[in-house]
Short mmCIF file of C-alpha atoms in Angstrom, two decimals:
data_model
loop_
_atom_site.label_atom_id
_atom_site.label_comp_id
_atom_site.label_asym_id
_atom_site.label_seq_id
_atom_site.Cartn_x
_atom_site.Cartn_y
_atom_site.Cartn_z
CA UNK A 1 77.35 96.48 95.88
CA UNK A 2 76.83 93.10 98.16
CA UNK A 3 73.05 93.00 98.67
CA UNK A 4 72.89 92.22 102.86
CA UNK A 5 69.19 91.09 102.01
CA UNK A 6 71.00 87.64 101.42
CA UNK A 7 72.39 85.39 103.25
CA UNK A 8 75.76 85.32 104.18
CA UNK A 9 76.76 81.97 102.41
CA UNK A 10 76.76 84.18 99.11
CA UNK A 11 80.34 84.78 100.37
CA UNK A 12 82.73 82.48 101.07
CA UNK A 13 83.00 80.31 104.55
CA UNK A 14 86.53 81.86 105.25
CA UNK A 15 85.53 84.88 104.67
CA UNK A 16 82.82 84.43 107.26
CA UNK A 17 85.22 83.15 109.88
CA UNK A 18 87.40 85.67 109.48
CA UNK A 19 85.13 88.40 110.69
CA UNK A 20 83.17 86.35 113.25
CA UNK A 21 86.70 86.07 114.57
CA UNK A 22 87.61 89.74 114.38
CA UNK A 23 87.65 90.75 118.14
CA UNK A 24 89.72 90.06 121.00
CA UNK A 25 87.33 87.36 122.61
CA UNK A 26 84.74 85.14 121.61
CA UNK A 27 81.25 84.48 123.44
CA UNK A 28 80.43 81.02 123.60
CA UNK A 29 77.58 81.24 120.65
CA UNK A 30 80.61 82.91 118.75
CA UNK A 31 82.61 79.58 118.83
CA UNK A 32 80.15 77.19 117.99
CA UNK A 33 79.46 79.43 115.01
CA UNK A 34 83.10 79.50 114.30
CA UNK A 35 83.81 75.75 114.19
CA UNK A 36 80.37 74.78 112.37
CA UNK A 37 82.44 77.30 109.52
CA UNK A 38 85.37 75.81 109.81
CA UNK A 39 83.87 72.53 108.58
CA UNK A 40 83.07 74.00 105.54
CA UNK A 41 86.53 74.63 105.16
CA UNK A 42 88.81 72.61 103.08
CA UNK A 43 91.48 75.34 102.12
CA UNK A 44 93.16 76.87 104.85
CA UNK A 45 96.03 78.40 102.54
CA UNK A 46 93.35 80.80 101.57
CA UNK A 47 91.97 81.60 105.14
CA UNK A 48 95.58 82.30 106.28
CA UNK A 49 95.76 84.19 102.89
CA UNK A 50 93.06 86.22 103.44
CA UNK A 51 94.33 87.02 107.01
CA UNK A 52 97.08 88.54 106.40
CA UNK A 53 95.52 90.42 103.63
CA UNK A 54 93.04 92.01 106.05
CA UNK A 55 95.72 92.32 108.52
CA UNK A 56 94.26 89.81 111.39
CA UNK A 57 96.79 87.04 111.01
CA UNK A 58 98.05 86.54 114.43
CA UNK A 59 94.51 87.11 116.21
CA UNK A 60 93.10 84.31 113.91
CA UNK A 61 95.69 82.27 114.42
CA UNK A 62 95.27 82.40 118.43
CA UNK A 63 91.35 81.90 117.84
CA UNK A 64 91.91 78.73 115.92
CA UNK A 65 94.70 77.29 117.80
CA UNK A 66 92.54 77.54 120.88
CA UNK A 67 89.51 76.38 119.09
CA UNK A 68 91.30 73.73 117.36
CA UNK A 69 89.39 72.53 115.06
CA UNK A 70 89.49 68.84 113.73
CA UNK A 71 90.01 69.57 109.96
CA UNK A 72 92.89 72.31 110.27
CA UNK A 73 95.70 70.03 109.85
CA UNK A 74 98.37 70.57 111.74
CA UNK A 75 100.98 71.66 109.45
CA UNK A 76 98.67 74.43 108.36
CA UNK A 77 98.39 75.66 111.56
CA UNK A 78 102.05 75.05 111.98
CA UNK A 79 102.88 77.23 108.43
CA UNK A 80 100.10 80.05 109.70
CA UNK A 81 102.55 80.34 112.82
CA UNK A 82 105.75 80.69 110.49
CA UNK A 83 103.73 83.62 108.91
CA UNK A 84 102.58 84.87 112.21
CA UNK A 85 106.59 85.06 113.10
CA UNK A 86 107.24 87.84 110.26
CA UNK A 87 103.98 90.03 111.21
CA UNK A 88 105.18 89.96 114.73
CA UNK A 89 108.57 90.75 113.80
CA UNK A 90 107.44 93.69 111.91
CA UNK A 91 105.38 94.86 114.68
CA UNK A 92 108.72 94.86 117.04
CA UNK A 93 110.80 96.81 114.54
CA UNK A 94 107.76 98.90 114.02
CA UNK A 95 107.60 99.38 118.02
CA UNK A 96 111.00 100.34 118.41
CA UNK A 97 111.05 102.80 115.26
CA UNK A 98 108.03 104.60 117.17
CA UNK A 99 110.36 104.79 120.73
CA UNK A 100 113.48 106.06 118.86
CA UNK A 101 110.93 108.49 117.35
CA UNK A 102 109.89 109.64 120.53
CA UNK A 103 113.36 109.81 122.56
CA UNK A 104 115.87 111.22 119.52
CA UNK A 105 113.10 113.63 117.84
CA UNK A 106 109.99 114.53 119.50
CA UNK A 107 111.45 114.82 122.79
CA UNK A 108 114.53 116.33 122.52
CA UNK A 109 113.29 119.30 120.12
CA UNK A 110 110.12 119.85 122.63
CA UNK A 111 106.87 119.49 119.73
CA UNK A 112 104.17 118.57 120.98
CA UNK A 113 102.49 115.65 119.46
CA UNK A 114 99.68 113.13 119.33
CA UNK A 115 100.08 109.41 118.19
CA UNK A 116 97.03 107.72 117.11
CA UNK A 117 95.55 104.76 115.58
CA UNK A 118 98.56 102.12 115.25
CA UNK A 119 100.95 100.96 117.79
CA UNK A 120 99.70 103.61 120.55
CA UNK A 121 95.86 102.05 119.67
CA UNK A 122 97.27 98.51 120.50
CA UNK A 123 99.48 99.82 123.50
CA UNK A 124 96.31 100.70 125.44
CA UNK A 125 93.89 98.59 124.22
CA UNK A 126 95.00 95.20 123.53
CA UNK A 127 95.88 92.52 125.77
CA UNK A 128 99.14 91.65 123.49
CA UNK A 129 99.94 94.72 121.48
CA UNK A 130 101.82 93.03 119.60
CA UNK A 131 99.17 91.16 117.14
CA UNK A 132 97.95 94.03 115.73
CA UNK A 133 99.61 95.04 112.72
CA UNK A 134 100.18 98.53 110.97
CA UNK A 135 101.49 99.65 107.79
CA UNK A 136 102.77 102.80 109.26
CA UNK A 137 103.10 105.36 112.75
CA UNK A 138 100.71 108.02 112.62
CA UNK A 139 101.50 110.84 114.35
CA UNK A 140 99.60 114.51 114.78
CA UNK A 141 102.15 117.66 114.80
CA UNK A 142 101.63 121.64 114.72
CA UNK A 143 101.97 122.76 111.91
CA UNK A 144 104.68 125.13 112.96
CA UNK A 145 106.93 122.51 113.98
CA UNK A 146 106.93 120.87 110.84
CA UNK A 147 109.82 122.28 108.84
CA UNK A 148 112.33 121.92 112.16
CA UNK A 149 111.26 118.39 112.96
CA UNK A 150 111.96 117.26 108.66
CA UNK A 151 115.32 119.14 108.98
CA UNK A 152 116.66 117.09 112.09
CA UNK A 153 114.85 113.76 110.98
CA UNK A 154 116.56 114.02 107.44
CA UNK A 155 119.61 114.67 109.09
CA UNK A 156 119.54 111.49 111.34
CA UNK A 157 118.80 109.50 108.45
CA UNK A 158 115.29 109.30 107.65
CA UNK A 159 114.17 109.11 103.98
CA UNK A 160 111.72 111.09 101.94
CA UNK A 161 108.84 108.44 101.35
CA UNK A 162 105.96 110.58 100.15
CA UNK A 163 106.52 112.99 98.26
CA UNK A 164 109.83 111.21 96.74
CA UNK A 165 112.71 113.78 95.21
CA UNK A 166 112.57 116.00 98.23
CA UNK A 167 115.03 118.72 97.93
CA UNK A 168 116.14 119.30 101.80
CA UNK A 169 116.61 122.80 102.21
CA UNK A 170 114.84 125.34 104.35
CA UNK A 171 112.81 127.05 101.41
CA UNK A 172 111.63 122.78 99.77
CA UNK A 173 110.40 122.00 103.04
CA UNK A 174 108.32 125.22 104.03
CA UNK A 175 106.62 125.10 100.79
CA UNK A 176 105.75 121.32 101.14
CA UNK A 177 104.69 121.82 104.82
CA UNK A 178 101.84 125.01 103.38
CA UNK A 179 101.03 122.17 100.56
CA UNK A 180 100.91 118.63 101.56
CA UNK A 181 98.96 118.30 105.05
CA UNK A 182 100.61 114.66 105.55
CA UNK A 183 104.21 114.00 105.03
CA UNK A 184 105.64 110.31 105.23
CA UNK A 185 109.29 109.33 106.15
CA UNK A 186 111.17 106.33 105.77
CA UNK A 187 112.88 105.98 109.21
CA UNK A 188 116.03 104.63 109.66
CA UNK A 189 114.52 100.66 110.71
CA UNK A 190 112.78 100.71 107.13
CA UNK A 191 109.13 101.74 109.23
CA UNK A 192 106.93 104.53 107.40
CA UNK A 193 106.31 107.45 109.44
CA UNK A 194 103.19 109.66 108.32
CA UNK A 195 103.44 112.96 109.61
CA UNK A 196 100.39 114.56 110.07
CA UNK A 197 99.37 118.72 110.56
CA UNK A 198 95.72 117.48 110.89
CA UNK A 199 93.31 114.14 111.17
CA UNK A 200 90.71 115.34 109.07
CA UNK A 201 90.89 115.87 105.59
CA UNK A 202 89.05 119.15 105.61
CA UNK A 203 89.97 120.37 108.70
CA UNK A 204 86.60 121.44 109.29
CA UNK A 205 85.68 118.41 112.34
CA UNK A 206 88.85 118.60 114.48
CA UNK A 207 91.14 121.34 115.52
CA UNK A 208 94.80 120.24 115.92
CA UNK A 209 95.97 122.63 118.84
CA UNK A 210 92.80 121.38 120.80
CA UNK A 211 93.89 117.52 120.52
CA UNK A 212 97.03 118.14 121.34
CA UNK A 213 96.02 120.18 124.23
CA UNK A 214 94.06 117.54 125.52
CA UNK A 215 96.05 114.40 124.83
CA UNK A 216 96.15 111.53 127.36
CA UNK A 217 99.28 109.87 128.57
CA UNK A 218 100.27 106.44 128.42
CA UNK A 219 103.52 103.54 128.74
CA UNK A 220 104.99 102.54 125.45
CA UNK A 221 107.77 100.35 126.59
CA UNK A 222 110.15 102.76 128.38
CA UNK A 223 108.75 106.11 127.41
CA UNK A 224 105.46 107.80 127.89
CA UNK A 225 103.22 108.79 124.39
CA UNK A 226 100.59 111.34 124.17
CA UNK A 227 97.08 109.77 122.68
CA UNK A 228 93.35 110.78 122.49
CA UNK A 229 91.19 110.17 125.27
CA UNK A 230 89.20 106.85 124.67
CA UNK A 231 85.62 108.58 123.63
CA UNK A 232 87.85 110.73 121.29
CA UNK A 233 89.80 108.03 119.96
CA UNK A 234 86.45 106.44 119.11
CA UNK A 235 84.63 108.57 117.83
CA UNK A 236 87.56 109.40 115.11
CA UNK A 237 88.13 105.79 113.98
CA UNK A 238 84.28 105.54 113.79
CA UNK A 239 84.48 108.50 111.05
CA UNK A 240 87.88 107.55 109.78
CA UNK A 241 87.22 103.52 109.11
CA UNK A 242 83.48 104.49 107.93
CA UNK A 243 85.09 106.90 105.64
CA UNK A 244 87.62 103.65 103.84
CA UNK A 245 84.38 101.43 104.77
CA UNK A 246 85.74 99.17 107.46
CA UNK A 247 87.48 97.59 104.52
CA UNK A 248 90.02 95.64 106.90
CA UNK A 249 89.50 92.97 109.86
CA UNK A 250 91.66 94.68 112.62
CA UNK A 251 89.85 98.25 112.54
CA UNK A 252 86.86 96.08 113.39
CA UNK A 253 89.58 94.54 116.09
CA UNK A 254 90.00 97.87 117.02
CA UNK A 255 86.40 98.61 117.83
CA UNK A 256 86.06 95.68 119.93
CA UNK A 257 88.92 96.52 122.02
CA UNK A 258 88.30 99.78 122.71
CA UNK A 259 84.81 98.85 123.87
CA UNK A 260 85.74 96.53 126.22
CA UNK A 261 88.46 98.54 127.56
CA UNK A 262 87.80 99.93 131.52
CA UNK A 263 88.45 104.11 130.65
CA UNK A 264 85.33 103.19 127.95
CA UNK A 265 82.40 104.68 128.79
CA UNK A 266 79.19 104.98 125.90
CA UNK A 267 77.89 108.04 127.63
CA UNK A 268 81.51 110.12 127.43
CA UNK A 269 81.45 109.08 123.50
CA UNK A 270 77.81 110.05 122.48
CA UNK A 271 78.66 113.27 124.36
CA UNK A 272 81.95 113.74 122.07
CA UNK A 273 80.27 112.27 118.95
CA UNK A 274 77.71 115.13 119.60
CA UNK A 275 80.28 117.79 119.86
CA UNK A 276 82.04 117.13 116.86
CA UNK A 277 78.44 116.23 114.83
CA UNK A 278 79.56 112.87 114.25
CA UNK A 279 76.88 110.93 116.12
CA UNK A 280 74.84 109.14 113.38
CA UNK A 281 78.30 107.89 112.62
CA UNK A 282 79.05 106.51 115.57
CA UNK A 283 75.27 105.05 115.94
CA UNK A 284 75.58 103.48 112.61
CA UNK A 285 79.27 101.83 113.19
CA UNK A 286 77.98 100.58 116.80
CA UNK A 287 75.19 98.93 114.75
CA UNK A 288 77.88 97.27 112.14
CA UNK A 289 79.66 96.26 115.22
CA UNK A 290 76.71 94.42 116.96
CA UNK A 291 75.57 93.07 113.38
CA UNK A 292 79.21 91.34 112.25
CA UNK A 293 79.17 89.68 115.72
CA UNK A 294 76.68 87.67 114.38
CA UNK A 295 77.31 84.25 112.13
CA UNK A 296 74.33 86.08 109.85
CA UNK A 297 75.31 89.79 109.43
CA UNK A 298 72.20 91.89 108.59
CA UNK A 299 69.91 89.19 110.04
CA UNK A 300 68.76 91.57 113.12
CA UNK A 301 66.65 95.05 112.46
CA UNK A 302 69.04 97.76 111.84
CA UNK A 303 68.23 101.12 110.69
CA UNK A 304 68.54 102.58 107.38
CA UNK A 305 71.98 103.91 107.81
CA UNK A 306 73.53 100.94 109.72
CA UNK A 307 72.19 98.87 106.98
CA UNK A 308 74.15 100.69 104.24
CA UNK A 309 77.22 100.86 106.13
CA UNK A 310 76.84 97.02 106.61
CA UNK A 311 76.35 97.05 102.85
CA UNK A 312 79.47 98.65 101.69
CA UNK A 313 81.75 97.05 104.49
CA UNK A 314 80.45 93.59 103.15
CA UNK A 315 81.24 94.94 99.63
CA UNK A 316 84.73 95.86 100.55
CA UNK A 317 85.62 92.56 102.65
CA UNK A 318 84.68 90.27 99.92
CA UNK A 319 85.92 92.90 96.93
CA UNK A 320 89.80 93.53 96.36
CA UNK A 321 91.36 96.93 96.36
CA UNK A 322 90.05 98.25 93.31
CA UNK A 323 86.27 97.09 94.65
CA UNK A 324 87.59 99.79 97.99
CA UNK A 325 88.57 102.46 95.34
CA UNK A 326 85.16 102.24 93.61
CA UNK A 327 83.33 102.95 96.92
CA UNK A 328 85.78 105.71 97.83
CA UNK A 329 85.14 107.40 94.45
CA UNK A 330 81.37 107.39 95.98
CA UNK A 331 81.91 110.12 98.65
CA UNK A 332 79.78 113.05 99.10
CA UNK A 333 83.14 114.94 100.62
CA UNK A 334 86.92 114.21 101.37
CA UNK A 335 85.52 112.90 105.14
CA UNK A 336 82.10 111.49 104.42
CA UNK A 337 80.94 108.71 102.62
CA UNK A 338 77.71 108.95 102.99
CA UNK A 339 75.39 112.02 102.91
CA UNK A 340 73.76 110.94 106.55
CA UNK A 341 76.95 111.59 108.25
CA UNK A 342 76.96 115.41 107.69
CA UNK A 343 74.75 118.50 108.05
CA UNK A 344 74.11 120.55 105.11
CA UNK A 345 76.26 123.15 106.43
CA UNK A 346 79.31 120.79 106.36
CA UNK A 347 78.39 119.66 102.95
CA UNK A 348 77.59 123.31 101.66
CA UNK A 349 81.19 124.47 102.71
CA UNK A 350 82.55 122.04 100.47
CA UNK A 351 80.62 122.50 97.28
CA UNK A 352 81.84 126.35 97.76
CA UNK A 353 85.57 125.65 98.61
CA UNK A 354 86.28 122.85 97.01
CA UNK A 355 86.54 123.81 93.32
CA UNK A 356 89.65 126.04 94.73
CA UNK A 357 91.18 122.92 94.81
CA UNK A 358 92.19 123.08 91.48
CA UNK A 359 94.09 126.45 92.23
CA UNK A 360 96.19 124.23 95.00
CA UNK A 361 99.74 123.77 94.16
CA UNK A 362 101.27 120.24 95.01
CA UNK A 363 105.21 120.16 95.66
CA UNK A 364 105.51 118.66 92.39
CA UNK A 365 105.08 121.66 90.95
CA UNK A 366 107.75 123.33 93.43
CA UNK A 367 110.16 120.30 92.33
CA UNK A 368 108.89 120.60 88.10
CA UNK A 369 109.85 124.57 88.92
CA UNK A 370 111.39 125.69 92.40
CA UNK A 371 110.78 129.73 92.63
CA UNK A 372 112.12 131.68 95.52
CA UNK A 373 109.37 132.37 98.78
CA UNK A 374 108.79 135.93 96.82
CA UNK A 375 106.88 134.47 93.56
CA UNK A 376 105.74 131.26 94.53
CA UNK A 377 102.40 132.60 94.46
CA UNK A 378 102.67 132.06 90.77
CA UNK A 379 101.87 128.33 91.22
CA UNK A 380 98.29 129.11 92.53
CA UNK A 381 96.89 130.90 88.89
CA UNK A 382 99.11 128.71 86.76
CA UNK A 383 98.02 125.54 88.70
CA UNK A 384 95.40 124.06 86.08
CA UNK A 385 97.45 124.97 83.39
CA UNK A 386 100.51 123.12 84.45
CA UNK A 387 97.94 119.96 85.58
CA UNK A 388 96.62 120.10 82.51
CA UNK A 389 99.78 119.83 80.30
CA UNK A 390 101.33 116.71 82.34
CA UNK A 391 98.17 115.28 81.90
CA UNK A 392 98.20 115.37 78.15
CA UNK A 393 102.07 114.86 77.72
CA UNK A 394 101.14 111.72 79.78
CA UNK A 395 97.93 110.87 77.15
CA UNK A 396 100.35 110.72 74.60
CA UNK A 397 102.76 108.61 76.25
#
């Protein structure tokens, strides 16, 4: 792992302007810091590179244009506008995939539902929603719902994106919404749609029934989306982007919007960070924040656990994908990376449950071997058997 006991210059000066320039405005300090980096700059292909690998493309490009610095030629700026074009063009089709979502699905069969992260994140909290790119819409449904929303969205054209080879009838889709607690659709604009019964992997921190009981309304375009209340929304991406260990640029966009967004208050979010036991969490990811505003991360006291979170985020900024992997591999359970961020309780629960795991069907088994609704209790007992012979047919491959 990065050691944060060194200076920052052990990583690369683009690197280093990327995440100074990782939130919606920039203090006067911030740019001085920003354009004594970009001398040290003499390859912008990679900064622009590493932008849109971290998903901050169009933000950076609207800090540099208006910092304009004098060795960013001008036809790299131009050609980091050209790639700017396709990210917002995503976004759009993105955008409108979500509304059509909304108007010819989730409204018209009456689920109730919760978007979050995403477009509905940049909707509230971003002065142009449109430079912050997703992969993907997120959105949180009842479990009960499931099987009738995947029947009329396969109908209207949707595509099974995760798992592939879905069979479509009534009996495929009740046994992959027991199995598989997020289900992703193509939709018909080409934009994945993850489908989610919960937000936790666990489902031991949030209950879905109370979100979506106590969502928040608010304009996307010409329709109206249900979201978490700010303090809840924070609190979550604090555990959720702690848990992947803020491994991209525009979650760390996202925390600096939120913050300086009017409905944010730091009381109402210790007070939910509290309630769901999350608050060295949140402590620790409001010390990254204050730390990566600074040209010299790690420079200021921190405490022991902001410190390590520093660590690992600094590992998996300057790492690639398989660096990310390695520190996911680290956690102490499916939500946590860190052992600070849970009780013992929490921690406990899963040592106990979580060698039934193993006894947990997957709808490849239900697609390797579909039984009627009457034996498909068979899968759970012959689970590790069948795991264990694709895995060795596979060895031998």
């Amino acid at each position: 792992m990065l050691s944060i006991s060194s200076s920052p210059a052990s990583f690369s000066p683009s690197l280093q302007l990327l995440i100074l320039l990782s939130r919606l405005e920039l203090s006067m300090e911030q740019e001085k810091s920003a354009l004594t980096l970009c001398q040290q700059i003499d390859d912008w292909t990679q900064v622009s590179r590493q932008a849109q690998r971290r998903f901050v493309l169009p933000l950076i490009f609207q800090h540099l244009r208006r910092l304009a610095p004098e060795n960013l030629p001008l036809d790299q700026l131009k050609a980091m506008k050209c790639q700017c074009i396709g990210v917002v063009q995503h976004n759009l089709l993105a955008i409108s995939a979500q509304r059509k979502l909304v108007q010819e699905l989730l409204q018209p069969l009456g689920i109730s539902h919760l978007f979050f992260k995403g477009y509905s994140l940049a909707a509230r909290y971003y002065d142009d929603p449109v430079v912050r790119f997703s992969r993907d819409i997120d959105v949180l449904l009842p479990r009960n719902r499931m099987v009738e929303l995947l029947e009329v969205a396969l109908d209207k054209g949707y595509l099974p994106h995760d798992p592939k080879g879905l069979e479509t009838d009534r009996t495929s889709l009740a046994f992959l919404g027991r199995v598989q607690g997020v289900i992703t659709l193509m939709s018909p604009q080409g934009v994945v749609v993850e489908f989610h019964q919960r937000i936790d992997n666990t489902g031991t921190i949030y209950n879905t029934e109370e979100l979506l009981s106590t969502a928040e309304f608010v304009a996307f375009g010409d329709v109206e989306i249900p979201v978490m209340p700010t303090a809840e929304l924070f609190v979550y991406i604090c555990l959720h982007h702690t848990k992947h260990h803020w491994s991209h640029l525009h979650w760390l966009v996202d925390l600096d919007a939120i913050q300086r967004h009017p409905s944010f208050d730091l009381n109402d979010v210790y007070a939910c960070a509290e309630k769901r036991n999350l608050t060295e969490t949140v402590k620790a990811t409001l010390e990254l924040y204050k730390a990566l505003a600074s040209p010299n991360p790690g420079s200021q006291p921190m405490s022991a656990h902001g410190r390590q979170l520093l660590g690992s985020c600094l590992a998996a900024l300057e790492g690639d994908y398989e660096v990310e992997q390695a520190l996911s591999r680290s956690r102490v359970t499916p939500d946590f990376s860190f052992a600070w961020q849970t009780n013992r309780w929490h921690w406990l629960r899963w040592k106990f449950f979580g060698w039934l795991r193993i006894f947990r069907p997957s709808y490849a088994d239900y697609r390797d071997w579909p039984l009627p609704v009457g034996r498909q209790w068979l899968y759970r007992p012959l689970r590790p058997w069948r795991e264990l012979s694709r895995r060795l047919a596979s060895s031998r491959r």
